[in-house]
Amino acid sequence: MTVYFVPWDANQNLLLEAERLYKEAGTFNCIEKDDLVAVKLHVGELGNPSYVQPFFVHHIIQKIKEAGGKPFLTDSNTFYTAQRYNAYDHIQTALMNGFNMAPFIVADGLKSENSHTIKTRGILNEIQVSGAIIEADAMIVVSHCKGHELSGFGGAIKNLAMGCTPRAGKLQQHRTIGLEIDQTKCSGCGKCKVVCPFNLPEIIEGKAHNTSPLCMRCPICRSECPLEAIRFVNQENICKALASAAFGILETFKPGKVSYVNFAKDITQYCDCLPSPGASIMNDVGIFATDSPVSADAAFLRKVNYQLFNKLSNVDCMTQITEALNIGIPGDANPKIQEI
């Protein structure tokens, strides 16, 4: 499977380079006349400067219209309480960050109430998928390649898996990770409860306990524990869950109706979900286009020293690729990269 690629070269007109890329890759061949086309993207948490630049998305919207489609921007609400927790705040954030080139339809509704259960494969048996994703006729998945605290890396697979699922689906994927508190180390200081966005840990008889089904295994309590008493178990499971969720989401589309564009610029340590994504840890790479999320992500990882992601997260980010292939998502772990 071929992934088409243009390097990030500021000496070139990158918008024109992107146009050549889309033509070679057949990015918009998935669109038929009057298709309702979801442009799945991440608009960036408010305050985060590292996300796909809006003028590239303007251009994608224009190309969809030229192909006869009816485009809309979309993403699902967050599980955690930030600036994209409900549809109103999510839309406001999208507008603040410059995404005003098409209607923004929050995929899972006003308060994450719009979803359906879809059967899938792998570590999950089923996954909740956001309603607007299911109802779309075609989809262009526009992803920003960057690091991630839990999965090592976020690209097209993660954009599908987390971004196309409501709060329940996000929690389901995160909960494949186990959490343990070493009671021999814990002093019951309560720092974990203070820093937890939901104040979930309980201090019982001088020790911290977290048995809440709402714990999404974010790394905050673990990183803030002064005695390093909190650890994750089977952290690599989230990589498998991302692949499993992505499979279920793609099952809601007819074959050949989804295309992928990965932007590898401003590659930060942490993801676009944070207002402070950390420092850029790699040089800008370029833009990738193909018809497989596996191949799109694998092409990027082959272009960089992805071991840096692994070291920062303590998980092998290539697990997303291998698991996706194992459960039947088409693609290639070592795709041909055609520079144009």
XYZ file of C-alpha atoms in Angstrom:
340
model
C 0.000 0.000 0.000
C 1.339 3.417 -0.986
C 1.368 6.501 1.207
C 1.902 9.762 -0.639
C 4.074 12.350 1.051
C 5.269 15.920 0.678
C 8.069 17.151 2.952
C 7.493 20.166 5.155
C 9.547 22.725 3.237
C 8.854 26.368 3.981
C 10.649 27.293 0.748
C 7.673 25.834 -1.104
C 4.030 26.907 -1.255
C 2.743 24.146 0.991
C -0.863 24.715 -0.002
C 0.027 23.985 -3.623
C 2.120 21.037 -2.488
C -0.874 19.717 -0.551
C -3.048 20.057 -3.664
C -0.575 17.937 -5.645
C -0.520 15.431 -2.800
C -4.302 15.043 -2.704
C -4.444 14.555 -6.463
C -1.774 11.835 -6.438
C -3.326 10.084 -3.444
C -6.900 10.332 -4.729
C -7.913 11.788 -1.382
C -11.315 12.983 -2.563
C -12.179 9.992 -4.730
C -14.256 8.660 -1.824
C -16.803 11.450 -2.335
C -19.903 11.176 -4.531
C -22.345 13.917 -5.429
C -24.375 15.157 -2.450
C -22.486 13.016 0.056
C -22.556 14.386 3.591
C -18.832 14.416 4.281
C -17.478 14.460 7.821
C -14.129 16.201 8.136
C -12.885 14.578 11.318
C -10.329 16.802 12.993
C -9.169 18.009 16.378
C -9.696 21.754 16.784
C -7.139 21.973 19.616
C -7.765 22.707 23.264
C -8.111 26.438 23.916
C -4.625 27.849 24.502
C -2.852 25.036 22.650
C -1.023 26.446 19.574
C -0.152 23.041 18.084
C -2.894 21.732 15.802
C -3.493 21.546 12.059
C -3.430 25.065 10.655
C -6.939 26.166 9.643
C -6.000 27.284 6.124
C -5.206 23.663 5.246
C -8.685 22.694 6.409
C -10.203 25.566 4.379
C -8.506 24.034 1.351
C -9.831 20.538 2.140
C -13.366 21.912 2.474
C -13.013 23.586 -0.909
C -11.855 20.341 -2.544
C -14.766 18.401 -1.022
C -17.218 20.902 -2.472
C -15.523 20.652 -5.869
C -16.017 16.866 -5.677
C -19.753 17.411 -5.123
C -19.821 16.732 -1.395
C -21.427 18.637 1.455
C -18.710 18.984 4.096
C -19.029 19.533 7.812
C -16.360 19.687 10.499
C -16.774 17.318 13.403
C -15.326 15.964 16.614
C -16.767 14.425 19.786
C -16.932 15.995 23.235
C -14.284 15.250 25.831
C -14.677 13.020 28.873
C -12.730 15.412 31.060
C -14.126 18.851 31.915
C -12.214 21.297 29.727
C -13.157 23.667 26.893
C -14.687 20.966 24.681
C -16.787 19.128 27.263
C -20.146 20.066 25.720
C -21.248 21.119 22.242
C -21.561 24.820 23.065
C -18.051 25.156 24.461
C -16.675 22.841 21.784
C -18.070 24.995 18.986
C -16.813 28.159 20.667
C -13.335 26.648 20.896
C -13.450 25.660 17.227
C -14.350 29.219 16.255
C -11.696 30.727 18.514
C -9.075 28.484 16.906
C -10.083 29.492 13.375
C -12.291 26.608 12.232
C -15.138 28.582 10.693
C -14.945 27.334 7.104
C -17.878 24.893 7.330
C -20.587 23.975 9.829
C -19.149 22.416 12.975
C -21.378 19.545 14.078
C -20.433 18.012 17.401
C -20.572 14.320 16.600
C -22.031 13.049 19.884
C -24.539 15.807 20.581
C -24.973 18.566 23.138
C -23.887 16.532 26.175
C -22.567 13.352 24.545
C -26.037 11.787 24.330
C -25.972 10.893 20.621
C -24.282 7.544 19.977
C -24.922 3.940 19.000
C -23.312 0.655 20.011
C -21.316 -1.022 17.252
C -19.776 -4.489 17.317
C -16.019 -4.574 16.867
C -12.979 -6.848 17.128
C -9.972 -7.120 19.383
C -9.710 -6.184 23.031
C -13.215 -4.648 22.921
C -16.337 -6.526 21.866
C -18.309 -3.369 21.122
C -17.811 0.379 21.115
C -20.065 3.419 21.370
C -19.770 5.473 18.149
C -20.906 9.088 17.876
C -24.117 9.580 15.925
C -22.948 12.101 13.331
C -20.078 9.793 12.363
C -22.459 6.908 11.753
C -24.792 9.079 9.673
C -22.049 10.569 7.461
C -21.746 9.207 3.910
C -17.984 9.710 3.671
C -15.185 10.994 5.863
C -11.860 12.764 5.489
C -9.778 12.136 8.620
C -7.401 15.054 9.179
C -4.907 14.206 11.903
C -2.039 15.924 13.677
C 0.889 13.617 14.479
C 2.207 14.134 18.009
C 3.099 12.309 21.199
C 0.665 10.999 23.782
C 1.131 10.286 27.475
C -0.587 6.894 27.430
C -0.502 5.516 23.888
C 2.898 6.939 22.943
C 1.634 8.519 19.752
C -1.509 10.019 18.317
C -2.280 9.993 14.608
C -5.074 8.717 12.375
C -5.916 5.623 14.431
C -6.273 7.640 17.619
C -8.183 10.379 15.787
C -10.719 7.758 14.774
C -10.845 5.863 18.049
C -11.120 8.700 20.549
C -12.486 11.436 18.321
C -15.367 9.402 16.867
C -16.627 8.078 20.200
C -18.692 9.751 22.940
C -17.657 9.984 26.572
C -18.708 6.397 27.254
C -16.563 5.130 24.378
C -13.567 7.147 25.484
C -13.883 5.841 29.028
C -14.251 2.291 27.753
C -10.946 2.546 25.888
C -9.067 4.189 28.755
C -10.348 1.634 31.264
C -8.500 -1.171 29.505
C -5.528 0.106 31.534
C -5.301 -1.066 35.129
C -4.373 1.166 38.071
C -2.751 0.064 41.319
C -1.866 1.990 44.473
C 0.982 0.512 46.507
C -0.354 0.749 50.038
C 3.126 0.161 51.472
C 4.297 3.415 49.860
C 1.126 5.529 50.184
C 1.164 8.009 53.069
C -2.429 9.171 52.583
C -1.282 12.717 51.833
C -4.282 13.249 49.523
C -2.314 14.851 46.682
C -3.882 12.410 44.207
C -7.374 13.520 45.234
C -6.455 17.205 44.974
C -5.041 16.949 41.452
C -7.687 14.538 40.091
C -10.142 16.492 37.890
C -13.001 14.483 39.397
C -11.613 14.121 42.965
C -12.013 10.368 42.596
C -9.439 8.861 44.962
C -10.678 8.344 48.506
C -8.500 8.529 51.607
C -9.600 5.663 53.850
C -7.826 4.958 57.122
C -4.830 6.968 56.009
C -4.432 5.350 52.575
C -5.524 6.321 49.072
C -7.995 4.104 47.215
C -9.389 4.575 43.714
C -12.058 2.088 42.743
C -14.327 4.559 40.933
C -15.674 3.333 37.567
C -15.291 6.921 36.339
C -11.484 6.895 36.565
C -10.233 7.311 32.996
C -6.618 6.435 33.841
C -5.284 9.851 32.996
C -1.681 10.111 34.231
C -2.194 13.093 36.532
C -2.399 11.298 39.869
C 0.454 8.993 38.930
C 2.763 11.820 37.942
C 1.882 13.977 40.961
C 2.219 11.294 43.650
C 5.251 12.365 45.731
C 5.992 8.772 46.767
C 5.459 7.142 43.353
C 2.848 4.854 44.882
C 0.556 4.827 41.829
C 1.266 2.783 38.739
C -0.540 1.666 35.612
C -0.915 -2.002 34.731
C -1.044 -3.215 31.114
C -0.724 0.307 29.747
C -0.239 -1.088 26.243
C -3.895 -2.147 26.327
C -4.932 1.359 25.359
C -3.041 0.977 22.089
C -5.029 -2.200 21.441
C -8.250 -0.436 22.439
C -7.568 2.363 19.950
C -7.252 -0.184 17.163
C -10.378 -2.014 18.341
C -12.449 1.176 18.454
C -11.138 2.296 15.063
C -12.254 -1.015 13.535
C -15.795 -0.555 14.849
C -15.975 3.013 13.579
C -14.822 2.033 10.090
C -17.474 -0.700 10.020
C -20.103 2.075 9.846
C -18.796 3.214 6.432
C -19.022 1.499 3.081
C -15.646 0.391 1.657
C -13.680 3.156 -0.003
C -15.528 6.026 1.706
C -12.792 7.213 4.096
C -9.509 8.991 3.299
C -6.696 10.110 5.592
C -4.397 13.123 5.724
C -1.740 13.249 8.441
C 0.045 16.517 9.206
C 3.428 16.012 10.895
C 4.262 19.527 12.056
C 4.684 20.957 15.568
C 5.256 17.458 16.900
C 4.883 17.935 20.630
C 5.402 15.647 23.603
C 1.721 15.689 24.560
C -1.524 15.683 22.619
C -3.789 18.429 21.281
C -6.221 17.813 24.153
C -4.031 19.776 26.556
C -3.816 23.593 26.667
C -0.069 23.106 27.266
C 1.168 20.384 24.877
C 4.809 20.556 25.925
C 7.844 21.261 23.791
C 8.261 20.262 20.172
C 10.356 17.096 20.277
C 10.957 16.493 16.561
C 11.546 18.529 13.457
C 8.610 19.162 11.134
C 8.263 16.232 8.730
C 5.527 16.818 6.170
C 2.055 15.759 5.030
C 0.951 12.167 4.361
C -2.122 11.053 2.401
C -3.535 7.570 1.845
C -6.682 5.458 2.204
C -5.588 3.521 5.312
C -5.167 4.807 8.881
C -2.647 2.043 9.548
C -0.481 2.982 6.590
C -0.784 6.712 7.312
C 0.471 6.302 10.876
C 3.105 3.710 9.987
C 4.534 5.970 7.280
C 5.004 8.771 9.784
C 6.558 6.495 12.401
C 8.979 5.118 9.798
C 10.064 8.662 8.976
C 10.993 9.565 12.560
C 12.767 8.086 15.560
C 9.590 6.816 17.177
C 11.585 5.299 20.031
C 11.508 8.795 21.515
C 7.719 8.500 21.834
C 8.157 5.092 23.460
C 10.658 6.415 25.979
C 8.427 9.325 27.001
C 5.319 7.163 27.464
C 6.771 3.781 28.504
C 4.713 2.044 25.825
C 5.467 0.891 22.271
C 3.396 3.113 20.009
C 3.816 0.601 17.161
C 1.355 -1.597 19.083
C -1.425 0.492 17.524
C -0.196 -0.517 14.070
C 0.304 -4.222 14.726
C -2.985 -4.610 16.592
C -4.934 -2.797 13.871
C -3.504 -5.174 11.277
C -4.146 -8.204 13.492
C -7.851 -7.448 13.806
C -8.330 -6.739 10.109
C -7.964 -3.024 9.400
C -6.382 -2.868 5.922
C -2.958 -1.321 5.677
C 0.758 -1.902 5.833
C 3.173 -1.669 8.773
C 5.958 -0.747 6.370
C 4.207 1.013 3.505
C 5.781 2.358 0.372
C 6.216 6.113 0.858
C 5.948 7.950 -2.435
C 7.363 11.478 -2.186
C 5.850 13.777 -4.764
